[in-house]
PDB file of C-alpha atoms in Angstrom:
ATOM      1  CA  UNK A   1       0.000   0.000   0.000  1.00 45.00           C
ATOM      2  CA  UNK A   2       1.520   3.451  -1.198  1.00 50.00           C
ATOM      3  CA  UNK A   3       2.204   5.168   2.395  1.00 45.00           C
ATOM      4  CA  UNK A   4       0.447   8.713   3.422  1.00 44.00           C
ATOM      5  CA  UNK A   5       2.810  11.154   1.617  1.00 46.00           C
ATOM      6  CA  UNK A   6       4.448  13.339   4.564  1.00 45.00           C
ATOM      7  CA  UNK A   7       2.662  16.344   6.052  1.00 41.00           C
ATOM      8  CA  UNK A   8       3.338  19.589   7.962  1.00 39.00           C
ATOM      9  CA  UNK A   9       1.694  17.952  10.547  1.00 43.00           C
ATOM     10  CA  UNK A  10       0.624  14.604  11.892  1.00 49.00           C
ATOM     11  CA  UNK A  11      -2.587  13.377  13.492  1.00 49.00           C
ATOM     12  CA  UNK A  12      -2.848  13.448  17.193  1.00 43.00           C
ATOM     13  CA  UNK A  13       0.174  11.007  18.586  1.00 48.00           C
ATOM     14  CA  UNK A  14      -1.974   9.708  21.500  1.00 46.00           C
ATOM     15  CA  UNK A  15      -0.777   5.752  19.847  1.00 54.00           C
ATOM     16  CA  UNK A  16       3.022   7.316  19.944  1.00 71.00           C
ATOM     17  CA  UNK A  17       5.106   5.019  21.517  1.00 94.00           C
ATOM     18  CA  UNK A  18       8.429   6.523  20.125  1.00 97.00           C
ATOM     19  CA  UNK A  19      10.529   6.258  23.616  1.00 96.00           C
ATOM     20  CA  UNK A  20       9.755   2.299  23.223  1.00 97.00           C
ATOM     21  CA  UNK A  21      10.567   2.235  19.786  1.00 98.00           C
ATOM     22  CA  UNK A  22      14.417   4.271  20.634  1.00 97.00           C
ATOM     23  CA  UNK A  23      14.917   1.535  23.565  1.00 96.00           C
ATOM     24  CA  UNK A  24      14.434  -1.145  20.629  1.00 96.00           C
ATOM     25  CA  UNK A  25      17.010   0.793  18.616  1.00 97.00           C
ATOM     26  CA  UNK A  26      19.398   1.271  21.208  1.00 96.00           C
ATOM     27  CA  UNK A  27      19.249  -2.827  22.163  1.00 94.00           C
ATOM     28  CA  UNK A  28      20.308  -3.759  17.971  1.00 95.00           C
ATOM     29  CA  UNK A  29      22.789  -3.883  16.148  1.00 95.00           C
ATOM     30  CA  UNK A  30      21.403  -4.269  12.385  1.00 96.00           C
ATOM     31  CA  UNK A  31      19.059  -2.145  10.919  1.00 98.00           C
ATOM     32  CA  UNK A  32      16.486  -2.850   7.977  1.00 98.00           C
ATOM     33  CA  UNK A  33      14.352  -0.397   6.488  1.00 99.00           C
ATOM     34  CA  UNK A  34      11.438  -0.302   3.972  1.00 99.00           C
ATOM     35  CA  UNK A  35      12.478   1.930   1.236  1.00 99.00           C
ATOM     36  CA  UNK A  36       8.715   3.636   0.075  1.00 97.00           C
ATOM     37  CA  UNK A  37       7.647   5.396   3.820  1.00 96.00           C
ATOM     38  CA  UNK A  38      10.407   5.071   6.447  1.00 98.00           C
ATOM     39  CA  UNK A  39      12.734   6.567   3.850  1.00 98.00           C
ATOM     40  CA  UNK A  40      10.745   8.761   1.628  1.00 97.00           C
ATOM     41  CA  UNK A  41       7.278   9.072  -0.189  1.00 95.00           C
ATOM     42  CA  UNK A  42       8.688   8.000  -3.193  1.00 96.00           C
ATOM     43  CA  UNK A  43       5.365   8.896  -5.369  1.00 94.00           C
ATOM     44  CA  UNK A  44       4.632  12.047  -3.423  1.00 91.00           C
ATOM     45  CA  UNK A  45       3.730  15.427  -5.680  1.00 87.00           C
ATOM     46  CA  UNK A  46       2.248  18.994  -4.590  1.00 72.00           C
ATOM     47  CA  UNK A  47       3.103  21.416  -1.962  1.00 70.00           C
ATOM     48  CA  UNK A  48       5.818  20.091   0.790  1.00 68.00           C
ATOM     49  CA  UNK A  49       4.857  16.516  -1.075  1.00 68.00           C
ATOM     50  CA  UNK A  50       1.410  16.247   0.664  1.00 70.00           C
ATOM     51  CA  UNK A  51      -0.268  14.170  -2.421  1.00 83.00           C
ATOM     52  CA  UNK A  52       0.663  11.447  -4.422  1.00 90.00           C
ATOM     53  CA  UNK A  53       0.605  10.125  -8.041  1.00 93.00           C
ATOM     54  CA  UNK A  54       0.666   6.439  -6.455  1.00 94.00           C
ATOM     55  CA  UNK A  55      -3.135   6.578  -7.816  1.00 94.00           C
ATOM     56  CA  UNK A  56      -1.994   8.104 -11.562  1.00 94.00           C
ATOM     57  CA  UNK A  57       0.182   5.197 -12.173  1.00 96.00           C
ATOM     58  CA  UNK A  58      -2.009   2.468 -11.223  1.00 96.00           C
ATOM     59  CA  UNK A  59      -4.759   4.171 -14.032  1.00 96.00           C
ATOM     60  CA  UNK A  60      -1.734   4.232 -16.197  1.00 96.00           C
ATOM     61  CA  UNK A  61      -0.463   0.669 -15.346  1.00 95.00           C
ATOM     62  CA  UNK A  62      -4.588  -0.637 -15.641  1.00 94.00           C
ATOM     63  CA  UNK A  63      -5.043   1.287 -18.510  1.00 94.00           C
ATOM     64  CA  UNK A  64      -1.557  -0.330 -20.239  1.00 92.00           C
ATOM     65  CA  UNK A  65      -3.592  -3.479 -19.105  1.00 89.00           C
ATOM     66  CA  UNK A  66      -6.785  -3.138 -21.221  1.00 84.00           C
ATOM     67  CA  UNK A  67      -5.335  -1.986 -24.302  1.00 84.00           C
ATOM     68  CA  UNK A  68      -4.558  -4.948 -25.529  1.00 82.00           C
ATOM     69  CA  UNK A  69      -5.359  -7.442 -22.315  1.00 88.00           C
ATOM     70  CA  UNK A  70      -8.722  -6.535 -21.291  1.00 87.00           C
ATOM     71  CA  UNK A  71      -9.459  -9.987 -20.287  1.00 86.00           C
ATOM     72  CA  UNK A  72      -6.785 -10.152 -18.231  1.00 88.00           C
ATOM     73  CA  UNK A  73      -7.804  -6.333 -16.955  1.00 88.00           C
ATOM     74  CA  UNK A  74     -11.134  -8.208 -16.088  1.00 88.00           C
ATOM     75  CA  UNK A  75     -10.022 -10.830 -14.641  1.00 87.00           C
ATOM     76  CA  UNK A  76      -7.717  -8.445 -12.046  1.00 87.00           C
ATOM     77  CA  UNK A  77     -10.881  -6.949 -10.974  1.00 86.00           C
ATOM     78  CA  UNK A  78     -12.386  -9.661  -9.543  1.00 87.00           C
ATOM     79  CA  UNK A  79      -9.482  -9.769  -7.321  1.00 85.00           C
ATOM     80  CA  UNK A  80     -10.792  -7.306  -5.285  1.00 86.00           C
ATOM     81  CA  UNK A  81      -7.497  -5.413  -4.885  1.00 87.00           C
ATOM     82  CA  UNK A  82      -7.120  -1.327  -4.957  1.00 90.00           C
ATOM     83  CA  UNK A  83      -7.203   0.432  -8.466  1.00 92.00           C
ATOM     84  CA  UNK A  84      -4.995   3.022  -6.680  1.00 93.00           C
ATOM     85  CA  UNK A  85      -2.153   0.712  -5.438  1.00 94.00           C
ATOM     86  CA  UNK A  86       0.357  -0.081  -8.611  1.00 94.00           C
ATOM     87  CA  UNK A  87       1.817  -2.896  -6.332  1.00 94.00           C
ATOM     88  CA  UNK A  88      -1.472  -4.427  -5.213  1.00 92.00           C
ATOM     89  CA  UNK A  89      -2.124  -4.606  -9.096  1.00 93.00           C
ATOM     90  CA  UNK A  90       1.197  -5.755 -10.079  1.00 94.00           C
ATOM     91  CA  UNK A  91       0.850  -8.465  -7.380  1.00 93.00           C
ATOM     92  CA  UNK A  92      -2.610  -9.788  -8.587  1.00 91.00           C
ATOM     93  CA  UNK A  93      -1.359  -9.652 -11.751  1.00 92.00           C
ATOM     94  CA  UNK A  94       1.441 -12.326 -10.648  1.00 92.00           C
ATOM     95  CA  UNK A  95      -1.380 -14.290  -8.684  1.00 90.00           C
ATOM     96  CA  UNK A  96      -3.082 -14.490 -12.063  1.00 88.00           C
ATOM     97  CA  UNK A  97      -0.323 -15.928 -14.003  1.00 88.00           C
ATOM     98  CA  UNK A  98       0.588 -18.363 -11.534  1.00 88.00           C
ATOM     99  CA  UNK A  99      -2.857 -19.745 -11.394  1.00 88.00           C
ATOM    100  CA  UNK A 100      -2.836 -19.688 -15.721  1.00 81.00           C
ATOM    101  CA  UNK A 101       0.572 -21.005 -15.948  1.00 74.00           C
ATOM    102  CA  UNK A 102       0.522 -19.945 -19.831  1.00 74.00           C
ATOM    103  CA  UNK A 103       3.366 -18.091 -21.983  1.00 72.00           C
ATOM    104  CA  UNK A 104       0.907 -14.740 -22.490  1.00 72.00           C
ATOM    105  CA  UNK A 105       0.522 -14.118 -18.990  1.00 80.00           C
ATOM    106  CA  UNK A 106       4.312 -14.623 -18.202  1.00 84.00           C
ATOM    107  CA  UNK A 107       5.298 -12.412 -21.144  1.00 88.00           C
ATOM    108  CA  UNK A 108       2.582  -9.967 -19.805  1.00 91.00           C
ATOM    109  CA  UNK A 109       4.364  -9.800 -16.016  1.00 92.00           C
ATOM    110  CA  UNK A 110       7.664  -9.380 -17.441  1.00 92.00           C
ATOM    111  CA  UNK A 111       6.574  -6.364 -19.371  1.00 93.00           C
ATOM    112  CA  UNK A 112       4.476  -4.776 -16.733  1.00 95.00           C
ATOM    113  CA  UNK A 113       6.875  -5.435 -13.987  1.00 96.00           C
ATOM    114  CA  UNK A 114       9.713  -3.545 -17.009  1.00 96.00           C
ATOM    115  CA  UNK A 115       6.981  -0.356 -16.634  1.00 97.00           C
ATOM    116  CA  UNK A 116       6.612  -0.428 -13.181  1.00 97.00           C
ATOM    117  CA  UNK A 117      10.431   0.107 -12.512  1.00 98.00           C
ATOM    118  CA  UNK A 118      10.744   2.515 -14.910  1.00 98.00           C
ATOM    119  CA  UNK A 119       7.581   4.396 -13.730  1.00 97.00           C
ATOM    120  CA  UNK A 120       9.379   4.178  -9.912  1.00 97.00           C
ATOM    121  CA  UNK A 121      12.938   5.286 -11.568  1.00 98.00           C
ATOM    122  CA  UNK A 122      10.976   8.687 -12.800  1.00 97.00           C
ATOM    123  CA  UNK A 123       9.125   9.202 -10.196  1.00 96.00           C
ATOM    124  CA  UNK A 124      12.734   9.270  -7.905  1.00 96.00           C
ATOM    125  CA  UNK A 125      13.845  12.710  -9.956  1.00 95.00           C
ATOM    126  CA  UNK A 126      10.034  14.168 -10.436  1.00 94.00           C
ATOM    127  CA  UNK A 127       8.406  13.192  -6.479  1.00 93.00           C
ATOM    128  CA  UNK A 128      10.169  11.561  -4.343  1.00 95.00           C
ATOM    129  CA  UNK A 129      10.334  13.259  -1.043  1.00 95.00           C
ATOM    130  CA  UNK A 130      12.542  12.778   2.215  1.00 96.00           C
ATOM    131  CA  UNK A 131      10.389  11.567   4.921  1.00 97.00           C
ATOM    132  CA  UNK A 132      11.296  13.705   7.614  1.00 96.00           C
ATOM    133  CA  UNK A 133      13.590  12.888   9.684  1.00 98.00           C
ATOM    134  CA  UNK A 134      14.411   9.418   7.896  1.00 99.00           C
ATOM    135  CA  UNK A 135      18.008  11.033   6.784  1.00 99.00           C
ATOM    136  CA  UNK A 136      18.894  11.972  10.231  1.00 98.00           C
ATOM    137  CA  UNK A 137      18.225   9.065  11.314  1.00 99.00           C
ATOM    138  CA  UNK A 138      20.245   6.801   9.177  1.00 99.00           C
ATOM    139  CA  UNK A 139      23.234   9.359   9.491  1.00 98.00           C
ATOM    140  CA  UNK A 140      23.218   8.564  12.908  1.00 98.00           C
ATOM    141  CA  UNK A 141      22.499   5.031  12.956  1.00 97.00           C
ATOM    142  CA  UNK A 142      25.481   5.143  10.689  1.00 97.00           C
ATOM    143  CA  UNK A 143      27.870   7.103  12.802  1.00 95.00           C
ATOM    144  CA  UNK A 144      27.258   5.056  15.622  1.00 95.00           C
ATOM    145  CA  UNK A 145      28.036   1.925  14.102  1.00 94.00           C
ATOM    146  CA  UNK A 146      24.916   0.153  13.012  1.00 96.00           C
ATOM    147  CA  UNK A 147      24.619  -2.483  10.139  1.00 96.00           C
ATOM    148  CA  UNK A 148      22.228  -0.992   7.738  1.00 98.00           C
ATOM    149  CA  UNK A 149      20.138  -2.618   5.035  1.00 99.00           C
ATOM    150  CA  UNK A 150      16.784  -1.716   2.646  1.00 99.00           C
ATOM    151  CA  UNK A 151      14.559  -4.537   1.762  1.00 98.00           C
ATOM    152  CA  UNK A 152      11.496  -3.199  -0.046  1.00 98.00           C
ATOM    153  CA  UNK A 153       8.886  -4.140  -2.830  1.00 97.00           C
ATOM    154  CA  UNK A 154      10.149  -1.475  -5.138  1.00 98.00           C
ATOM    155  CA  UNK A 155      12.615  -1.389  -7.932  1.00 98.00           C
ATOM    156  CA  UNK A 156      16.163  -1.776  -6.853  1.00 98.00           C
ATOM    157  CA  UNK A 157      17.607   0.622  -9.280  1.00 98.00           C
ATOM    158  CA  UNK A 158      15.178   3.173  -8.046  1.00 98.00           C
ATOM    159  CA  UNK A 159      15.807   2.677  -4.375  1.00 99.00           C
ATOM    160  CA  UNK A 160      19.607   2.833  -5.867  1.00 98.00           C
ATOM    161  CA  UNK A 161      19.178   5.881  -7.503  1.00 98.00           C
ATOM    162  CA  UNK A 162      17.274   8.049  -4.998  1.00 98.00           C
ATOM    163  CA  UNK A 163      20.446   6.845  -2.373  1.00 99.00           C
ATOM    164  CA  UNK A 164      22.991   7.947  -4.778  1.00 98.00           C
ATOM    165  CA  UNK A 165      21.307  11.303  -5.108  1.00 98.00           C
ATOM    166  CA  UNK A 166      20.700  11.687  -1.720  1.00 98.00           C
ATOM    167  CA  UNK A 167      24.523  10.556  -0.486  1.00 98.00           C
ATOM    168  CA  UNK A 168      23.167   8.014   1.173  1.00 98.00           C
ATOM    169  CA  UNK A 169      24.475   5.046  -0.524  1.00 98.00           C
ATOM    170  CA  UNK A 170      27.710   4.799   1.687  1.00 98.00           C
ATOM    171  CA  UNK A 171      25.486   3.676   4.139  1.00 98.00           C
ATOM    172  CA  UNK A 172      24.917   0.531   2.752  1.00 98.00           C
ATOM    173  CA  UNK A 173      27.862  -2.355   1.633  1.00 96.00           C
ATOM    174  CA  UNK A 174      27.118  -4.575  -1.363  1.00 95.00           C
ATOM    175  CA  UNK A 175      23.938  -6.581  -1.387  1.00 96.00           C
ATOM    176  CA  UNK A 176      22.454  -5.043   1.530  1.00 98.00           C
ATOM    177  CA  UNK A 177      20.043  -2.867  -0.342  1.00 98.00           C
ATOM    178  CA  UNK A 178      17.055  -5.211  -1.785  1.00 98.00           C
ATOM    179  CA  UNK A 179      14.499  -4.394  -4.027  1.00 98.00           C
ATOM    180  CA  UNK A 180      11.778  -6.331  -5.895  1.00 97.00           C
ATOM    181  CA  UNK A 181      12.740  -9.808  -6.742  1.00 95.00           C
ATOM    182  CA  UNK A 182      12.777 -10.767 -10.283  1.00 89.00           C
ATOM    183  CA  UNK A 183      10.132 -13.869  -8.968  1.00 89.00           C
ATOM    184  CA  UNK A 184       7.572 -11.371  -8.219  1.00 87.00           C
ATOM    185  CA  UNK A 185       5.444 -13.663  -5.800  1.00 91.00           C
ATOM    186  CA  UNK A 186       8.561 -13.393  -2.979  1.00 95.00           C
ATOM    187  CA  UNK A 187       7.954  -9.712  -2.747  1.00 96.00           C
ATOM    188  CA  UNK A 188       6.879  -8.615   0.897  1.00 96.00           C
ATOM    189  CA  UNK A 189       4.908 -10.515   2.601  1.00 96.00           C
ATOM    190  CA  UNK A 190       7.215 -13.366   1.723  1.00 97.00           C
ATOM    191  CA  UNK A 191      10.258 -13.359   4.198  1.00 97.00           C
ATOM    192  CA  UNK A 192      12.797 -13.364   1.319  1.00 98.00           C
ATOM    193  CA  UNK A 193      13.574  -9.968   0.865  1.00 97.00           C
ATOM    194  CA  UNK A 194      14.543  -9.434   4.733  1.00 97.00           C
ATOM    195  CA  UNK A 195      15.784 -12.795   4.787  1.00 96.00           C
ATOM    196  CA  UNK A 196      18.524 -12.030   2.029  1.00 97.00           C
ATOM    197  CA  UNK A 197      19.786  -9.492   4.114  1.00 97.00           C
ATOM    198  CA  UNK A 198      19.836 -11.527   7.240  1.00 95.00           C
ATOM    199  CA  UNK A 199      21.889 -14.299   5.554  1.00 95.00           C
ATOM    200  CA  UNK A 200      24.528 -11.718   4.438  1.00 96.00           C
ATOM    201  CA  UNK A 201      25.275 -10.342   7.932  1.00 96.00           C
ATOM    202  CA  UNK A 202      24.587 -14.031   9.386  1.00 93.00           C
ATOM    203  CA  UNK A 203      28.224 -14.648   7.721  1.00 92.00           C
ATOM    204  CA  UNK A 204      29.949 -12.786  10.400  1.00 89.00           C
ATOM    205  CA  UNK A 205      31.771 -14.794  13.129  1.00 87.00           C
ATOM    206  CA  UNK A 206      29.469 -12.379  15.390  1.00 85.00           C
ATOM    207  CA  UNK A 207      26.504 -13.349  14.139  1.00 88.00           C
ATOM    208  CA  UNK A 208      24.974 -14.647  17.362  1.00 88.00           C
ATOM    209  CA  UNK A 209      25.192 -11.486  19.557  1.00 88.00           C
ATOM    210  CA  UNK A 210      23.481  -9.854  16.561  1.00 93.00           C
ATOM    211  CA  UNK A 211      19.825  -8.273  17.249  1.00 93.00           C
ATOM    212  CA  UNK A 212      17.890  -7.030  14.262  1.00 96.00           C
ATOM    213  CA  UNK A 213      15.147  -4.331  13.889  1.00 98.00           C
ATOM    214  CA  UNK A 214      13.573  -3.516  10.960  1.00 98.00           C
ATOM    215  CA  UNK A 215      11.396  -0.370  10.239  1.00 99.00           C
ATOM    216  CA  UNK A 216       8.568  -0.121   8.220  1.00 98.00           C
ATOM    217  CA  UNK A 217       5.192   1.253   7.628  1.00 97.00           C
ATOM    218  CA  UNK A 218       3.061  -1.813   5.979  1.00 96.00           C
ATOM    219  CA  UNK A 219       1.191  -5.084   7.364  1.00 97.00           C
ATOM    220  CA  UNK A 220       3.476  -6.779   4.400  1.00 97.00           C
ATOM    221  CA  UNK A 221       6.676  -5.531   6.627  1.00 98.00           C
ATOM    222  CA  UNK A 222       5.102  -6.607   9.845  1.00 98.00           C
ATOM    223  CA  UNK A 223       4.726 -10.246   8.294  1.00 97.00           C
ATOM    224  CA  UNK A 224       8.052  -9.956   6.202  1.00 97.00           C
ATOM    225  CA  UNK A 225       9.640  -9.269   9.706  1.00 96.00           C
ATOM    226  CA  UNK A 226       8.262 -11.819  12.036  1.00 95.00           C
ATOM    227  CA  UNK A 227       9.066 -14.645  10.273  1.00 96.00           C
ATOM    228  CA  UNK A 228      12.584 -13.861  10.787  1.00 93.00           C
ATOM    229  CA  UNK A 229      12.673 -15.006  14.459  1.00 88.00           C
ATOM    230  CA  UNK A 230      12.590 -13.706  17.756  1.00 80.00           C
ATOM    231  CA  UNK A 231      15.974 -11.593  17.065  1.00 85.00           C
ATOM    232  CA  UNK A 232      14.072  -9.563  14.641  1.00 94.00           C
ATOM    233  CA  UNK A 233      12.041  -7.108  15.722  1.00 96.00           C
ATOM    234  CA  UNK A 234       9.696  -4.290  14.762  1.00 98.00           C
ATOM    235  CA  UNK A 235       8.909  -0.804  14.890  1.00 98.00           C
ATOM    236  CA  UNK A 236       6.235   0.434  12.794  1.00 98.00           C
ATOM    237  CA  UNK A 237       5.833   3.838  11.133  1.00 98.00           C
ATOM    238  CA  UNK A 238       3.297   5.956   9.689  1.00 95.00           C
ATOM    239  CA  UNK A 239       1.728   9.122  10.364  1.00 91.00           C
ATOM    240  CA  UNK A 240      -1.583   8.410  10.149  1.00 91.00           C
ATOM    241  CA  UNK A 241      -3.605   6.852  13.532  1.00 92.00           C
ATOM    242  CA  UNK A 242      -5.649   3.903  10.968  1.00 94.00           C
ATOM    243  CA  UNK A 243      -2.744   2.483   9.197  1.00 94.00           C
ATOM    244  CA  UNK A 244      -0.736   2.143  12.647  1.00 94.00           C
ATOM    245  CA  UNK A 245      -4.280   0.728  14.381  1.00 95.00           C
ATOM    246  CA  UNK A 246      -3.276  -2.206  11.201  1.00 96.00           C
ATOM    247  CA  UNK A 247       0.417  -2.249  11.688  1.00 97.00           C
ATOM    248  CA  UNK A 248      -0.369  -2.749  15.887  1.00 96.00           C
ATOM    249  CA  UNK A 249      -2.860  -5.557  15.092  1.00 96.00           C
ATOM    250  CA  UNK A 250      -0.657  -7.372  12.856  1.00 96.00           C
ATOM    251  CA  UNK A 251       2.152  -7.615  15.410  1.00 95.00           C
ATOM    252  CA  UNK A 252       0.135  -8.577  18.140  1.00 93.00           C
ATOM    253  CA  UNK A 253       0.215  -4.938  19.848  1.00 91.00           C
ATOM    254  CA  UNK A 254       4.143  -6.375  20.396  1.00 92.00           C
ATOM    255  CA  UNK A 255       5.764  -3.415  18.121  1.00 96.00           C
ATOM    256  CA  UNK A 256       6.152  -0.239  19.076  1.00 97.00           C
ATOM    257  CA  UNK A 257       4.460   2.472  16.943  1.00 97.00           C
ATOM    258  CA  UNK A 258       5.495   6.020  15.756  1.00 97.00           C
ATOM    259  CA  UNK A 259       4.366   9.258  13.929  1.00 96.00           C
ATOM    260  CA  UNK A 260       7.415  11.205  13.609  1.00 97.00           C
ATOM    261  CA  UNK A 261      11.041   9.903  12.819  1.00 98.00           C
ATOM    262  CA  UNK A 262      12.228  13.116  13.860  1.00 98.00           C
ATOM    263  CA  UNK A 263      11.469  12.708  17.248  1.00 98.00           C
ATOM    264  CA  UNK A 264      12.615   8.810  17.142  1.00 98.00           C
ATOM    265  CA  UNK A 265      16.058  10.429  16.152  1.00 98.00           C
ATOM    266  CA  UNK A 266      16.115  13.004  18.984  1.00 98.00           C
ATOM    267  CA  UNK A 267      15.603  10.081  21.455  1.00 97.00           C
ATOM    268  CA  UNK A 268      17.800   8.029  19.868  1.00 97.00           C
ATOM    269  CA  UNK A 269      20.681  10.974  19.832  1.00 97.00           C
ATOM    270  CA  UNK A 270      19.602  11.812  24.086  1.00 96.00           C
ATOM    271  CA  UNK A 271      21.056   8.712  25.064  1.00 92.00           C
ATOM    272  CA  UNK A 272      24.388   7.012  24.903  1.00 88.00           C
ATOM    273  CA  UNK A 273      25.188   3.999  22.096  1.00 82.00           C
ATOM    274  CA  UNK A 274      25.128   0.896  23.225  1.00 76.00           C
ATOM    275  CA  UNK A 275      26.472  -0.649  19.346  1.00 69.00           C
ATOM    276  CA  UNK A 276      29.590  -2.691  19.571  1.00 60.00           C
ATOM    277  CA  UNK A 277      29.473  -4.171  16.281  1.00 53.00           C
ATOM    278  CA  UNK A 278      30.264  -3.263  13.177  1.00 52.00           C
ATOM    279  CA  UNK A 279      29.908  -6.318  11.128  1.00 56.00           C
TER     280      UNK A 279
END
């Protein structure tokens, strides 16, 4: 689900558990964030990025569709997922072909899954916008000595792109940014994406003091997350009161909640590290 593009100002923070959320910061050592939310509203347009064009290019990707598939199109109705979500679509459009099984349909994923990363590459240069605080909060992570990864549903060369742009890619060694795998049907909610990253810093003779947190702001991350194991845990973010009332459900009300990553950093910056890894 496209996140709520950032505001001025949040809803009312009564659910704002960001103190709990720092204390789970403090206690890891390895960091993995969703790219499209937690690091910026990557479809975000209009004043201070308060809309989004999330909606525009799932009419564009539907109306791609029905050109020349409106079967298909049909067929992704019934579904019964968003018409404003590109993922959702992109995603039932997988579900489909796996259920078909024939040479159209997989010709038809490979070519709308081609769109949809170019469609997320131009939308880093013409919307994407910083989530605030996100940046401040990975250059700290960083300084302090934190393992830092990105596993997210969207196109790795656009995730790649808005970090180069950004100077944030030094953050990050090889393989520890993630996007969406070429098998389409392991995207989040499937543990692979987080897993990948796991296995990488799982290599390091220190692997068993190692306590992982990853960040995100979808019921797909709070899935993606716990099947990782009891060493992986959760904060979720979002800055609106209905989609963290979803994210708290899904975890069991175990993971703490927060509105405003500015504020998480400011916690996180009050109090002493406690990292003493940096592998």
């Amino acid at each position: 689900m496209p996140p709520t593009p950032p505001s001025s100002a949040s809803e009312p923070d009564t659910d704002d558990e960001t103190p709990a959320a720092a204390d789970l910061l403090l206690r890891a050592t390895h960091v993995v964030f969703d790219f499209d939310g937690p690091v910026c509203s990557l479809f975000a347009t209009g004043e201070n990025g308060t809309g989004s064009v999330a909606p525009v290019i799932a009419r564009d990707f539907r109306q791609r569709l029905g050109k020349d598939h409106s079967q298909v199109l049909k067929m992704l109705d019934t579904e019964g997922v968003s018409k404003e979500d590109p993922h959702a679509l992109y995603q039932a459009l997988v579900r489909l072909h796996r259920r078909s099984g024939n040479d159209e349909t997989h010709e038809l994923v490979d070519n709308m899954r081609a769109w949809l990363d170019e469609a997320e590459e131009k939308a880093v240069v013409d919307n994407a916008f910083p989530t605030p605080g996100a940046h401040q909060l990975l250059n700290v992570l960083h300084e302090r000595g934190y393992q830092l990864a990105i596993a997210s549903n969207n196109s790795e060369a656009a995730i790649r792109s808005y970090l180069v742009r950004h100077e944030l890619d030094g953050f990050f060694r090889e393989g520890l940014v993630r996007g969406r795998p070429r098998e389409a049907w392991l995207m989040k909610p499937h543990p692979h994406t987080p897993a990948l990253v796991r296995a990488i810093w799982d290599t390091a003779p220190s692997s068993a003091s190692h306590h992982y947190v990853m960040i995100g702001d979808s019921v797909a991350d709070v899935k993606a997350s716990s099947a990782q194991g009891v060493r992986f845990g959760f904060i979720g973010y979002h800055r609106t009161a209905k989609q963290l009332a979803l994210l708290r459900k899904e975890s069991g009300a175990k993971a703490p909640m927060v509105t405003d990553l500015v504020r998480l950093t400011d916690e996180i910056v009050a109090q002493p590290s406690r990292v003493r890894l940096t592998a």
